[in-house]
Tab-separated table of C-alpha atoms and ligand atoms in Angstrom:
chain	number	residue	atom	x	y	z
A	1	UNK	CA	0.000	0.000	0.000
A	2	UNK	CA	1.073	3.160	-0.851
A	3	UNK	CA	2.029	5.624	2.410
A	4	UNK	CA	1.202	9.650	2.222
A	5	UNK	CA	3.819	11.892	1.220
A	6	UNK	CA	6.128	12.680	4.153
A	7	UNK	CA	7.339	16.317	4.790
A	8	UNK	CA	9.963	16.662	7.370
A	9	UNK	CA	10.384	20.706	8.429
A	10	UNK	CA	13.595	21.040	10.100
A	11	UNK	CA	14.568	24.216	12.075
A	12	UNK	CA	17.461	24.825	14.506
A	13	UNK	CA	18.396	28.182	15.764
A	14	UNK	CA	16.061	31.532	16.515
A	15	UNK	CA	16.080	32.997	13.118
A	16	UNK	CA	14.672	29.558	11.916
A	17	UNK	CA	11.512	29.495	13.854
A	18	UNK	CA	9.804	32.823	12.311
A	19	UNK	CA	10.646	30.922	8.839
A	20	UNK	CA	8.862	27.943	9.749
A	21	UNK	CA	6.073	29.288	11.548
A	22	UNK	CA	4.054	29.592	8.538
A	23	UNK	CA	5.120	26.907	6.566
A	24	UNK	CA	3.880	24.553	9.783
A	25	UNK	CA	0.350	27.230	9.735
A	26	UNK	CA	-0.220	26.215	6.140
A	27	UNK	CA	0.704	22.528	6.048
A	28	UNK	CA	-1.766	22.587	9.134
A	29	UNK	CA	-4.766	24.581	7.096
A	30	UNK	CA	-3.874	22.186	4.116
A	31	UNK	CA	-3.451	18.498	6.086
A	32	UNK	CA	-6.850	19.255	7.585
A	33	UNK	CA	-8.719	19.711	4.311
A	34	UNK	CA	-6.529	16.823	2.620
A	35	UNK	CA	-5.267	14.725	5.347
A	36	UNK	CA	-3.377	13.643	2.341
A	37	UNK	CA	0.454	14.599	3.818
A	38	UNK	CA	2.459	13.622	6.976
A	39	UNK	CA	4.585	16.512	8.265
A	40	UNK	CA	7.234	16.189	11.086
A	41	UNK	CA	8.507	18.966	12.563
A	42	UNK	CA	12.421	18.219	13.447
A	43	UNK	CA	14.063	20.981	16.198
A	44	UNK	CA	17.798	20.210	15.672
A	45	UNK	CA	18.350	22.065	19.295
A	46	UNK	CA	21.167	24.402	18.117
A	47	UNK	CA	19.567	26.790	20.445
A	48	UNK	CA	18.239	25.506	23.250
A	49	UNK	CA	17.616	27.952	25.625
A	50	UNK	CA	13.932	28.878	26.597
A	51	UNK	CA	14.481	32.476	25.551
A	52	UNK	CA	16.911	31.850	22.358
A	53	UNK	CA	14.073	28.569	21.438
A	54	UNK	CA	11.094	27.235	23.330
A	55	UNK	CA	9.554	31.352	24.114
A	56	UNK	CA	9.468	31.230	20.052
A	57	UNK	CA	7.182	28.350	19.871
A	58	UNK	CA	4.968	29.707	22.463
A	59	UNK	CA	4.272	33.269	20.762
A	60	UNK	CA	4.269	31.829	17.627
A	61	UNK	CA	1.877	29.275	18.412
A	62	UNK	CA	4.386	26.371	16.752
A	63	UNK	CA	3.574	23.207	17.303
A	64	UNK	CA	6.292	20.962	19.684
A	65	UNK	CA	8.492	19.582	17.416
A	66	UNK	CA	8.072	15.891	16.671
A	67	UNK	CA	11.915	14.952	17.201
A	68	UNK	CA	14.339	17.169	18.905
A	69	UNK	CA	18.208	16.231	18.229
A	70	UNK	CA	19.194	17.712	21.161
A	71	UNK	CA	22.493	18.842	19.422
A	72	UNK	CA	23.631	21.788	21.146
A	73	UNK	CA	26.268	23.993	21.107
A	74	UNK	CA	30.028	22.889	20.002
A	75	UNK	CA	32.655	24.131	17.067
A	76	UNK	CA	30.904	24.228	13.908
A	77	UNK	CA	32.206	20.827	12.483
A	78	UNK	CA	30.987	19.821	15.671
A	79	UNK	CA	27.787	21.419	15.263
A	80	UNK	CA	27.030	20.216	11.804
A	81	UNK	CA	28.321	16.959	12.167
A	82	UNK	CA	26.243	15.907	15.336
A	83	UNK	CA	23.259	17.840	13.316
A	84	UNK	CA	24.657	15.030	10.187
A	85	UNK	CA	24.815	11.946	12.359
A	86	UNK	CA	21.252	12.545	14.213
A	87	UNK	CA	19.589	13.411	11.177
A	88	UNK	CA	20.106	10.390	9.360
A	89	UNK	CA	19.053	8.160	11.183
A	90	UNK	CA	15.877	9.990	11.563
A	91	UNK	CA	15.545	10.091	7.518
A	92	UNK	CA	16.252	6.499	7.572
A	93	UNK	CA	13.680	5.731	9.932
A	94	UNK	CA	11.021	8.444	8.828
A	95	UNK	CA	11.725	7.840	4.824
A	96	UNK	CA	10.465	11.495	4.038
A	97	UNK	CA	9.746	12.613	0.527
A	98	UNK	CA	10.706	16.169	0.723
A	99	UNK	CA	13.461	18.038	3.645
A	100	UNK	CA	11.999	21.636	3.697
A	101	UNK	CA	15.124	23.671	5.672
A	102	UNK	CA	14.794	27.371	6.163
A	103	UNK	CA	17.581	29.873	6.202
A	104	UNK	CA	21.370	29.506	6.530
A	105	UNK	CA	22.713	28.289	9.988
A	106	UNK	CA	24.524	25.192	10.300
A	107	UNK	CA	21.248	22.945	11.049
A	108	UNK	CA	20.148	24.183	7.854
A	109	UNK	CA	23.427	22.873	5.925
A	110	UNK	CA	23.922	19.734	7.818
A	111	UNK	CA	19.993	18.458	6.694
A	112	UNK	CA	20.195	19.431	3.322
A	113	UNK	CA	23.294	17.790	2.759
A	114	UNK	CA	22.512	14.591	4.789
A	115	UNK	CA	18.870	14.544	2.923
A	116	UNK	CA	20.339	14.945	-0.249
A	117	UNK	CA	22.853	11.934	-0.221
A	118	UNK	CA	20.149	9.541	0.748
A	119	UNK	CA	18.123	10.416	-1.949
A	120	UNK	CA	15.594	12.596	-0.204
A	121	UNK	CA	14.541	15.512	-2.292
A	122	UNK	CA	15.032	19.152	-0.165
A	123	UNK	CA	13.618	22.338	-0.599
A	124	UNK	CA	15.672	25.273	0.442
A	125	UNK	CA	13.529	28.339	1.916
A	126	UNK	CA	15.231	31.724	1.537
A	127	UNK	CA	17.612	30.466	-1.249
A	128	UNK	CA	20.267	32.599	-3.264
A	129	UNK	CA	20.753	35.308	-0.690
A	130	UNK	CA	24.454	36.174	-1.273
A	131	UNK	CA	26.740	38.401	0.735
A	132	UNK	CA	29.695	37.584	-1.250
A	133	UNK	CA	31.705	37.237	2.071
A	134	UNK	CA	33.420	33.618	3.111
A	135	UNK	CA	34.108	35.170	5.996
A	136	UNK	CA	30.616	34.701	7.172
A	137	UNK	CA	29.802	30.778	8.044
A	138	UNK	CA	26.160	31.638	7.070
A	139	UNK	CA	27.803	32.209	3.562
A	140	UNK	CA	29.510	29.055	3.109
A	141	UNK	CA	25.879	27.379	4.811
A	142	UNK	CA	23.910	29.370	1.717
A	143	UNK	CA	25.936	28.482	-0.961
A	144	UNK	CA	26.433	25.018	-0.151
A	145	UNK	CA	22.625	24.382	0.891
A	146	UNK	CA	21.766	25.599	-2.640
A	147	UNK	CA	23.565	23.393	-4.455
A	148	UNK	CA	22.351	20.648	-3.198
A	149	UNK	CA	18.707	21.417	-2.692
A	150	UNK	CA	16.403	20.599	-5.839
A	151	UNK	CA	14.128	23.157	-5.036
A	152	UNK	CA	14.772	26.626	-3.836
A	153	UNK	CA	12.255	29.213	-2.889
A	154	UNK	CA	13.321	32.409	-2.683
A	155	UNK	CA	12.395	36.201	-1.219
A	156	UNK	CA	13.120	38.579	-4.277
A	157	UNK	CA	14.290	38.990	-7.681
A	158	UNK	CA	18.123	39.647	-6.747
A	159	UNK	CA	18.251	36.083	-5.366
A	160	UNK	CA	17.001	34.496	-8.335
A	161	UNK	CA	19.108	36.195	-10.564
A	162	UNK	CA	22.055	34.874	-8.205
A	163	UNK	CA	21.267	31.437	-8.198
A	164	UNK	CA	21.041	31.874	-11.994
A	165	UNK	CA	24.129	33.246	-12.223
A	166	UNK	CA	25.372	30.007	-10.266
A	167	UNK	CA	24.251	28.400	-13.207
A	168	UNK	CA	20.788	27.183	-11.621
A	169	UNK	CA	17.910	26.137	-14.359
A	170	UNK	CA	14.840	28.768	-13.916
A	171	UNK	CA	12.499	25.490	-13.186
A	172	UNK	CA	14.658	24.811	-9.683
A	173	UNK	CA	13.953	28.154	-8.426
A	174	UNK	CA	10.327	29.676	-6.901
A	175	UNK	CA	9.945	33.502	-6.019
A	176	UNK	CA	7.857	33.108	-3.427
A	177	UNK	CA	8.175	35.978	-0.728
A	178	UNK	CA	9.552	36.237	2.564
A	179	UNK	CA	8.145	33.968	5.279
A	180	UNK	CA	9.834	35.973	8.188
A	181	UNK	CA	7.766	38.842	6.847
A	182	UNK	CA	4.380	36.346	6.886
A	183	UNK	CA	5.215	35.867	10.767
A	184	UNK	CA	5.938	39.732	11.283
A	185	UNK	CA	2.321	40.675	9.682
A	186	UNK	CA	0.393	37.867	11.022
A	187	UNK	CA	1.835	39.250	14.978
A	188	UNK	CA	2.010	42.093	14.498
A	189	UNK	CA	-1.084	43.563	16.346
A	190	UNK	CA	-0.125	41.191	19.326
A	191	UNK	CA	3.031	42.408	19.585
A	192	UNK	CA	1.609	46.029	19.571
A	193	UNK	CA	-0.698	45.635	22.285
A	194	UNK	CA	2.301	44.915	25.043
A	195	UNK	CA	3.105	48.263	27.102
A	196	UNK	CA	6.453	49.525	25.925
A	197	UNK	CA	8.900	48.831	29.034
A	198	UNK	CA	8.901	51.621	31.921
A	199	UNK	CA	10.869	54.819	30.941
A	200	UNK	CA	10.719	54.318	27.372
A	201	UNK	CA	8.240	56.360	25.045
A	202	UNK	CA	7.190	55.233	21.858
A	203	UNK	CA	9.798	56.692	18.788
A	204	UNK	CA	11.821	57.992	21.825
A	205	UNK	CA	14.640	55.127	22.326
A	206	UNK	CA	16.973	52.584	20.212
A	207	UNK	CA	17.351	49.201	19.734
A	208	UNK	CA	20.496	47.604	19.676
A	209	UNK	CA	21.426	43.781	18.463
A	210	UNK	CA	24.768	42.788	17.314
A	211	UNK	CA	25.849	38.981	17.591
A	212	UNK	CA	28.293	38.573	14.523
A	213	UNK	CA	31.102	36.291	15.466
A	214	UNK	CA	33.390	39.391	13.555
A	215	UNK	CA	31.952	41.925	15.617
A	216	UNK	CA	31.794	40.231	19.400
A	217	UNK	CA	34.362	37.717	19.079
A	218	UNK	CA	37.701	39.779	19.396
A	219	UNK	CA	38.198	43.021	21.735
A	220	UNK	CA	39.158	44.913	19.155
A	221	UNK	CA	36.576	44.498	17.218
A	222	UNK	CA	33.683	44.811	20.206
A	223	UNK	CA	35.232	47.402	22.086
A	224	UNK	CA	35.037	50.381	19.545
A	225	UNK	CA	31.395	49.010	18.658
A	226	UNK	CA	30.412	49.138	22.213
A	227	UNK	CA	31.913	52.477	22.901
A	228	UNK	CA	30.015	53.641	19.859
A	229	UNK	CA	26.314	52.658	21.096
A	230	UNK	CA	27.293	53.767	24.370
A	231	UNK	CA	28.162	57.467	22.593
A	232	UNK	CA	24.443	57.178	20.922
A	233	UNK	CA	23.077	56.128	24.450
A	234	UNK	CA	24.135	59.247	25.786
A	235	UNK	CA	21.604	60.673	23.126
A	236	UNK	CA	18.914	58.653	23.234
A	237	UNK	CA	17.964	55.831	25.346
A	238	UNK	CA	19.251	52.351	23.682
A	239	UNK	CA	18.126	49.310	24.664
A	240	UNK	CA	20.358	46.015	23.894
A	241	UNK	CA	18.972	42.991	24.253
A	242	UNK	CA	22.001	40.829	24.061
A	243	UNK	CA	22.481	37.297	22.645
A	244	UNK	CA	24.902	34.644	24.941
A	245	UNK	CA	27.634	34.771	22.658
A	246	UNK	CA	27.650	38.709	23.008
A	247	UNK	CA	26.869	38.572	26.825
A	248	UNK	CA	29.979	36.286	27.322
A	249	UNK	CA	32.029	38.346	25.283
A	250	UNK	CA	31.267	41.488	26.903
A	251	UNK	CA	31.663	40.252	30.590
A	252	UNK	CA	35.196	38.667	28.975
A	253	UNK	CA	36.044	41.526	27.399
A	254	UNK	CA	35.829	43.877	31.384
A	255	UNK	CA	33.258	46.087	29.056
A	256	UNK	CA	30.745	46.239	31.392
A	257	UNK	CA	30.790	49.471	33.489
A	258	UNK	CA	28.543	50.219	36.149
A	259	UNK	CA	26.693	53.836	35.435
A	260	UNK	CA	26.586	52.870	31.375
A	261	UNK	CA	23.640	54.658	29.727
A	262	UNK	CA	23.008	51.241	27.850
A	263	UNK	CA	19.890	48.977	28.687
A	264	UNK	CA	21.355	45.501	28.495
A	265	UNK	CA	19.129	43.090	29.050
A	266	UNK	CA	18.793	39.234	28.222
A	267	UNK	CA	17.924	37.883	24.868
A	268	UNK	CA	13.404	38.625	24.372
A	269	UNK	CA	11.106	36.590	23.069
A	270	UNK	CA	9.433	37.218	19.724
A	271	UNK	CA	6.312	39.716	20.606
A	272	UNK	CA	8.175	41.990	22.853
A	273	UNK	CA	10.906	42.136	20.416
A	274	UNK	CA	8.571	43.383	17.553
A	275	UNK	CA	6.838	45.132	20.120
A	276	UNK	CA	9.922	47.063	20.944
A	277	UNK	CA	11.612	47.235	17.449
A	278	UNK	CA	8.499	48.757	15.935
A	279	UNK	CA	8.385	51.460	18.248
A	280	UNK	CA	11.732	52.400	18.511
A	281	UNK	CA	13.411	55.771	16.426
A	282	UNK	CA	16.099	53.082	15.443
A	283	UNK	CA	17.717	50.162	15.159
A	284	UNK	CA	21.464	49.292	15.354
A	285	UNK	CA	21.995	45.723	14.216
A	286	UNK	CA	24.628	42.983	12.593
A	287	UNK	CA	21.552	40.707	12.337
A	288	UNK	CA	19.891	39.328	8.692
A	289	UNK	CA	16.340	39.225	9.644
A	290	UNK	CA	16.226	42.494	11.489
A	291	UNK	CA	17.112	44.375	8.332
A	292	UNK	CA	13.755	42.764	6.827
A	293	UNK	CA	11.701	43.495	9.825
A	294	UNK	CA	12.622	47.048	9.903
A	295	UNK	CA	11.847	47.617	5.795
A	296	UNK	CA	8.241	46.493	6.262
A	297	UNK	CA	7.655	48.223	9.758
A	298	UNK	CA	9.319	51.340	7.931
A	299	UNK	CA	12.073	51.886	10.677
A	300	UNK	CA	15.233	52.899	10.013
A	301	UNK	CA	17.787	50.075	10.361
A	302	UNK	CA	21.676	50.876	10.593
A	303	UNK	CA	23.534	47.786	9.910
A	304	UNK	CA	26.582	47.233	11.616
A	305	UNK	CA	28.464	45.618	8.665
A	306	UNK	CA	30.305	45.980	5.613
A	307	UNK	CA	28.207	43.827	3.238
A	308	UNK	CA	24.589	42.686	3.291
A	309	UNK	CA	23.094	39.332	1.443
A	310	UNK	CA	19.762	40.923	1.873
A	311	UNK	CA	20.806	44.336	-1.000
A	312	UNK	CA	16.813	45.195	-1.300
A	313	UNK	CA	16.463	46.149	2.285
A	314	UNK	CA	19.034	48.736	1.437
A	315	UNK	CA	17.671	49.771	-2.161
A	316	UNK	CA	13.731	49.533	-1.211
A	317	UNK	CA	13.352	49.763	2.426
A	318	UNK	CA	14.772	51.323	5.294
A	319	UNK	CA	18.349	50.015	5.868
A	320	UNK	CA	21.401	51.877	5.705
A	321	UNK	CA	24.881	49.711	5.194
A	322	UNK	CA	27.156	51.887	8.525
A	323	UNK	CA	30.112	49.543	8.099
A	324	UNK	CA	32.002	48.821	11.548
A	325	UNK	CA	33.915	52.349	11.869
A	326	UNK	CA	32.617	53.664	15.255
A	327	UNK	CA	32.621	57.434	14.584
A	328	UNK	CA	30.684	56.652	10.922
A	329	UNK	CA	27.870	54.500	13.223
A	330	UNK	CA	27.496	57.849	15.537
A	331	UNK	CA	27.531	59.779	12.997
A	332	UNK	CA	24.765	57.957	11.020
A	333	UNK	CA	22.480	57.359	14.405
A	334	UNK	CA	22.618	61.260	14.780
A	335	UNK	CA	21.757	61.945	11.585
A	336	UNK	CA	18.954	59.268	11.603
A	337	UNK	CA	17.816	60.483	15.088
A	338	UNK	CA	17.375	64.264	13.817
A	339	UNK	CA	16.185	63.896	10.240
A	340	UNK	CA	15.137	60.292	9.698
A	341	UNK	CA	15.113	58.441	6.824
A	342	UNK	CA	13.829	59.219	2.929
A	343	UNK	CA	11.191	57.335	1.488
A	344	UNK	CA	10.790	53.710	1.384
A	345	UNK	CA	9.010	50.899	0.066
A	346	UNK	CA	7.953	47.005	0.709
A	347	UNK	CA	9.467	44.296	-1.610
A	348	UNK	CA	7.148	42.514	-3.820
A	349	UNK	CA	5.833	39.567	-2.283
A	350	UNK	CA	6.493	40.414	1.349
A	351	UNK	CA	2.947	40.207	2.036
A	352	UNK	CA	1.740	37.611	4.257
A	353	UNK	CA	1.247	35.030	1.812
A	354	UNK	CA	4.567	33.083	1.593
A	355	UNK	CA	4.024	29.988	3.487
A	356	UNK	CA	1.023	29.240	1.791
A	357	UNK	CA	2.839	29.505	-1.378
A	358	UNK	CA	5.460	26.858	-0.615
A	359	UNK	CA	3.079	24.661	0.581
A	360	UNK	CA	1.225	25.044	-2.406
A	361	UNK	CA	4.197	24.426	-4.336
A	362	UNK	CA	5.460	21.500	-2.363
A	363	UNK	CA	2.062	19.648	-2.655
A	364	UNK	CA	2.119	19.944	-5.958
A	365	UNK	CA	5.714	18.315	-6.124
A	366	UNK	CA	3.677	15.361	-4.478
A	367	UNK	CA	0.854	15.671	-7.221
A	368	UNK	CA	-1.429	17.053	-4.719
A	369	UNK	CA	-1.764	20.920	-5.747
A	370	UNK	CA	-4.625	21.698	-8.015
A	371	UNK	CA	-3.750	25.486	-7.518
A	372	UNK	CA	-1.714	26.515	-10.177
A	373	UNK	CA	-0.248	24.513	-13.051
A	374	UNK	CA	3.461	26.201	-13.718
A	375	UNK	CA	3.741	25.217	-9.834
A	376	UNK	CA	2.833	21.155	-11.408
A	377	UNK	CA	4.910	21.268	-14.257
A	378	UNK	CA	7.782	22.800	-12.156
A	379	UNK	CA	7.015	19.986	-9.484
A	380	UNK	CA	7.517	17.207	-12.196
A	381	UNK	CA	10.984	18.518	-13.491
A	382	UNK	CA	12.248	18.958	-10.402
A	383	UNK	CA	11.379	15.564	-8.865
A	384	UNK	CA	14.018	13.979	-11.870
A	385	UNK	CA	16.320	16.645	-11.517
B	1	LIG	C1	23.581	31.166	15.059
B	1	LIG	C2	23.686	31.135	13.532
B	1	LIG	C3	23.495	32.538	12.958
B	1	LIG	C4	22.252	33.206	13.500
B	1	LIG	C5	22.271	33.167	15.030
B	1	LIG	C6	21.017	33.804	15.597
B	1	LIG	C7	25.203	29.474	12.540
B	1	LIG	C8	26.501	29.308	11.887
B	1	LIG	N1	24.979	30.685	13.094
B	1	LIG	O1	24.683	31.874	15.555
B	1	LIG	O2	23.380	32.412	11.548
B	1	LIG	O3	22.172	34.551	13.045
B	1	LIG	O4	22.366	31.800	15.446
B	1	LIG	O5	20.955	33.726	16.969
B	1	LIG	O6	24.426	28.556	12.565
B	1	LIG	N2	24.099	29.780	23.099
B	1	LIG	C9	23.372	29.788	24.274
B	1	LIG	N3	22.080	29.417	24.222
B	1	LIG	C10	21.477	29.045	23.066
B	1	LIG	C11	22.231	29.046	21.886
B	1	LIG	C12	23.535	29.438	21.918
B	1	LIG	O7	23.883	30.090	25.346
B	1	LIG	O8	20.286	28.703	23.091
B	1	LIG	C13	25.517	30.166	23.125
B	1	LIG	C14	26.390	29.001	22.703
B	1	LIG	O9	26.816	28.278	23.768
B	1	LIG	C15	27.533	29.692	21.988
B	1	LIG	C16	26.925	30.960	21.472
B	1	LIG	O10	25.704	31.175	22.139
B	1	LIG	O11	28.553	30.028	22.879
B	1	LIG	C17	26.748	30.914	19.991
B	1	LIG	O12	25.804	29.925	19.585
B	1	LIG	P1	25.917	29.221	18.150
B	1	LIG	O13	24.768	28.309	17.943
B	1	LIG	O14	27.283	28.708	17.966
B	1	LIG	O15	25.844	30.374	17.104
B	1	LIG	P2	25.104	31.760	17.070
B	1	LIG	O16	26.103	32.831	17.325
B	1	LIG	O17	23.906	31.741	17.951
């Protein structure tokens, strides 16, 4: 007898769970009506602490994940390989159809690679976002998780065109939209109906983020970039909620002062994060996803580094590129903070309505779609690709 389709959804690390959140949401609208599809939800457990992980799956209403890998923290070959050798054996057991992985950390290179040599085909969600930077270990994760995934679904135009230039066929790739962005809308209200925390008025403070292993790894790297948000505290109240790798490197680093103007406080959950971000005047930040966030909630975004894989948030929205130089980031927050940004505008496709794409899409590569035939025909080619 012939078993249903299996999907397995894997996601490992914060930026991951936004992704999935709707891609879970629409598999969940779609299984009910069909029943047709099995979907596991695998949490590789690269983060694993409640705020970094499980506070994201309560405000975004995920389901608990079917199989958590429990993987942890470690190097990244030992990252990726314990991600590799636990994820095996659960396609060998599960015998999914399709891998759907989201994003670029190492959960989502380890998957698609370990999918992909058994035979498993794997859908790649936010594919040909380039930086042009080996540097970055996200890099190397993008451009390796493309090349092996048959299908790849991607945000805008620019990412197409660079997976093209890789030399990918037009029938692997699917402009889809931004699932992040289908998360941001769909919470948005929530998030703005928390009370902004005490002392803080709404437009009156900014919010600070900056995790980078280039930035907060190294004193001399962190230290100038620390005295410069502490020169734009002294201007405006900043808030900082700071990820553990930052934390540790800060407290290593004898940067903490007592009597700083900076509010550092432990990493928040998803609502009061948007709730804070899309109140604030502005937002400092080495992050990817925050330069998306702040385009559609139209607030400026200075990003702390010298390249961006994400170019549209810079050409249509609200993100300015303030490269690492402390007295360039003041310089920008003033300017920012007394005569804001120009105009700016929302990507195409960043409306709400990604996830339900890709599941259309990956239903049909199952022959269950009846939405949309160039999403069929694309199925079929890609299933003998
Ligand atoms: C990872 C991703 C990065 C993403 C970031 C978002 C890779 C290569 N990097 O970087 O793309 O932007 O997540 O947060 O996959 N730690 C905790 N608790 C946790 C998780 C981590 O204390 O729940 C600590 C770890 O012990 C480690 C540090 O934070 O010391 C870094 O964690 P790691 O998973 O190595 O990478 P991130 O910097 O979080």
């Amino acid at each position: 007898m012939k078993t249903r389709p299996k999907f397995i959804v894997v996601a490992g690390a914060r930026p991951n769970f936004m992704k999935i959140a709707p891609i879970m949401a629409s598999f969940g609208k779609n299984n009910i009506t069909s029943g047709k599809v099995s979907v596991k939800l695998v949490h590789t457990g690269q983060h694993y602490d409640r705020k970094m992980s499980d506070d994201f799956f309560t405000d975004l209403e995920i389901q608990a994940p079917d199989i958590n890998l429990a993987i942890g923290s470690g190097t990244h070959a030992e990252q990726t390989a314990r991600v590799m050798m636990a994820f095996e054996q659960i396609c060998l057991q599960e015998k999914p159809d399709w891998v759907v992985v989201v994003g670029d950390v190492n959960s989502t290179l380890a998957c698609s690679v370990t999918a992909r040599k058994l035979g498993v085909n794997v859908a790649h969600v936010e594919a040909g976002l380039r930086s042009r930077d080996m540097s970055m270990p996200e890099e190397i994760n993008r451009l390796c998780t493309d090349a092996v995934s048959n299908l790849l679904f991607t945000t805008d135009e620019l990412a197409g065109n660079n997976l093209r230039n890789e030399g990918v066929s037009d029938d692997r790739i699917d402009f889809v939209g931004n699932t992040m962005i289908d998360t941001l809308l769909r919470n948005l209200n929530k998030a703005l109906s928390l009370p902004l925390p005490a002392g803080l008025r709404e437009r009156g403070y900014a919010v600070v983020t900056l995790h980078r292993p280039s930035n907060v790894d190294s004193v001399e790297t962190l230290r100038p970039l620390f005295h410069a948000i502490q020169k734009v505290a002294e201007q405006i109240p900043v808030v900082f909620p700071a990820h553990p790798r930052t934390q540790n490197s800060l407290q290593k680093f004898g940067l903490l002062k007592t009597g700083m103007d900076i509010r550092l406080i432990e990493p928040v959950s998803y609502l009061p994060f948007i709730s804070l971000v899309s109140r604030a005047c502005f937002v400092l930040t080495d992050s990817g996803g925050i330069q998306e966030e702040t385009t559609v909630l139209k607030i400026p975004c200075l990003t702390m580094r010298n390249n961006t894989e994400r170019p549209i948030t810079c050409t249509l929205g609200t993100n300015i590129l303030v490269g690492t130089d402390p007295e360039r980031i003041v310089r920008t927050a003033f300017d920012v903070l007394n005569h804001g940004i120009g105009k700016s505008s929302i990507p195409p496709k960043w409306d709400g309505a990604s996830g339900d794409r890709i599941v259309t899409a990956l239903l049909a590569c199952v022959g269950l779609s009846d939405s949309g035939i160039p999403r069929a025909v694309l199925a079929k080619k890609v299933a003998t690709s």
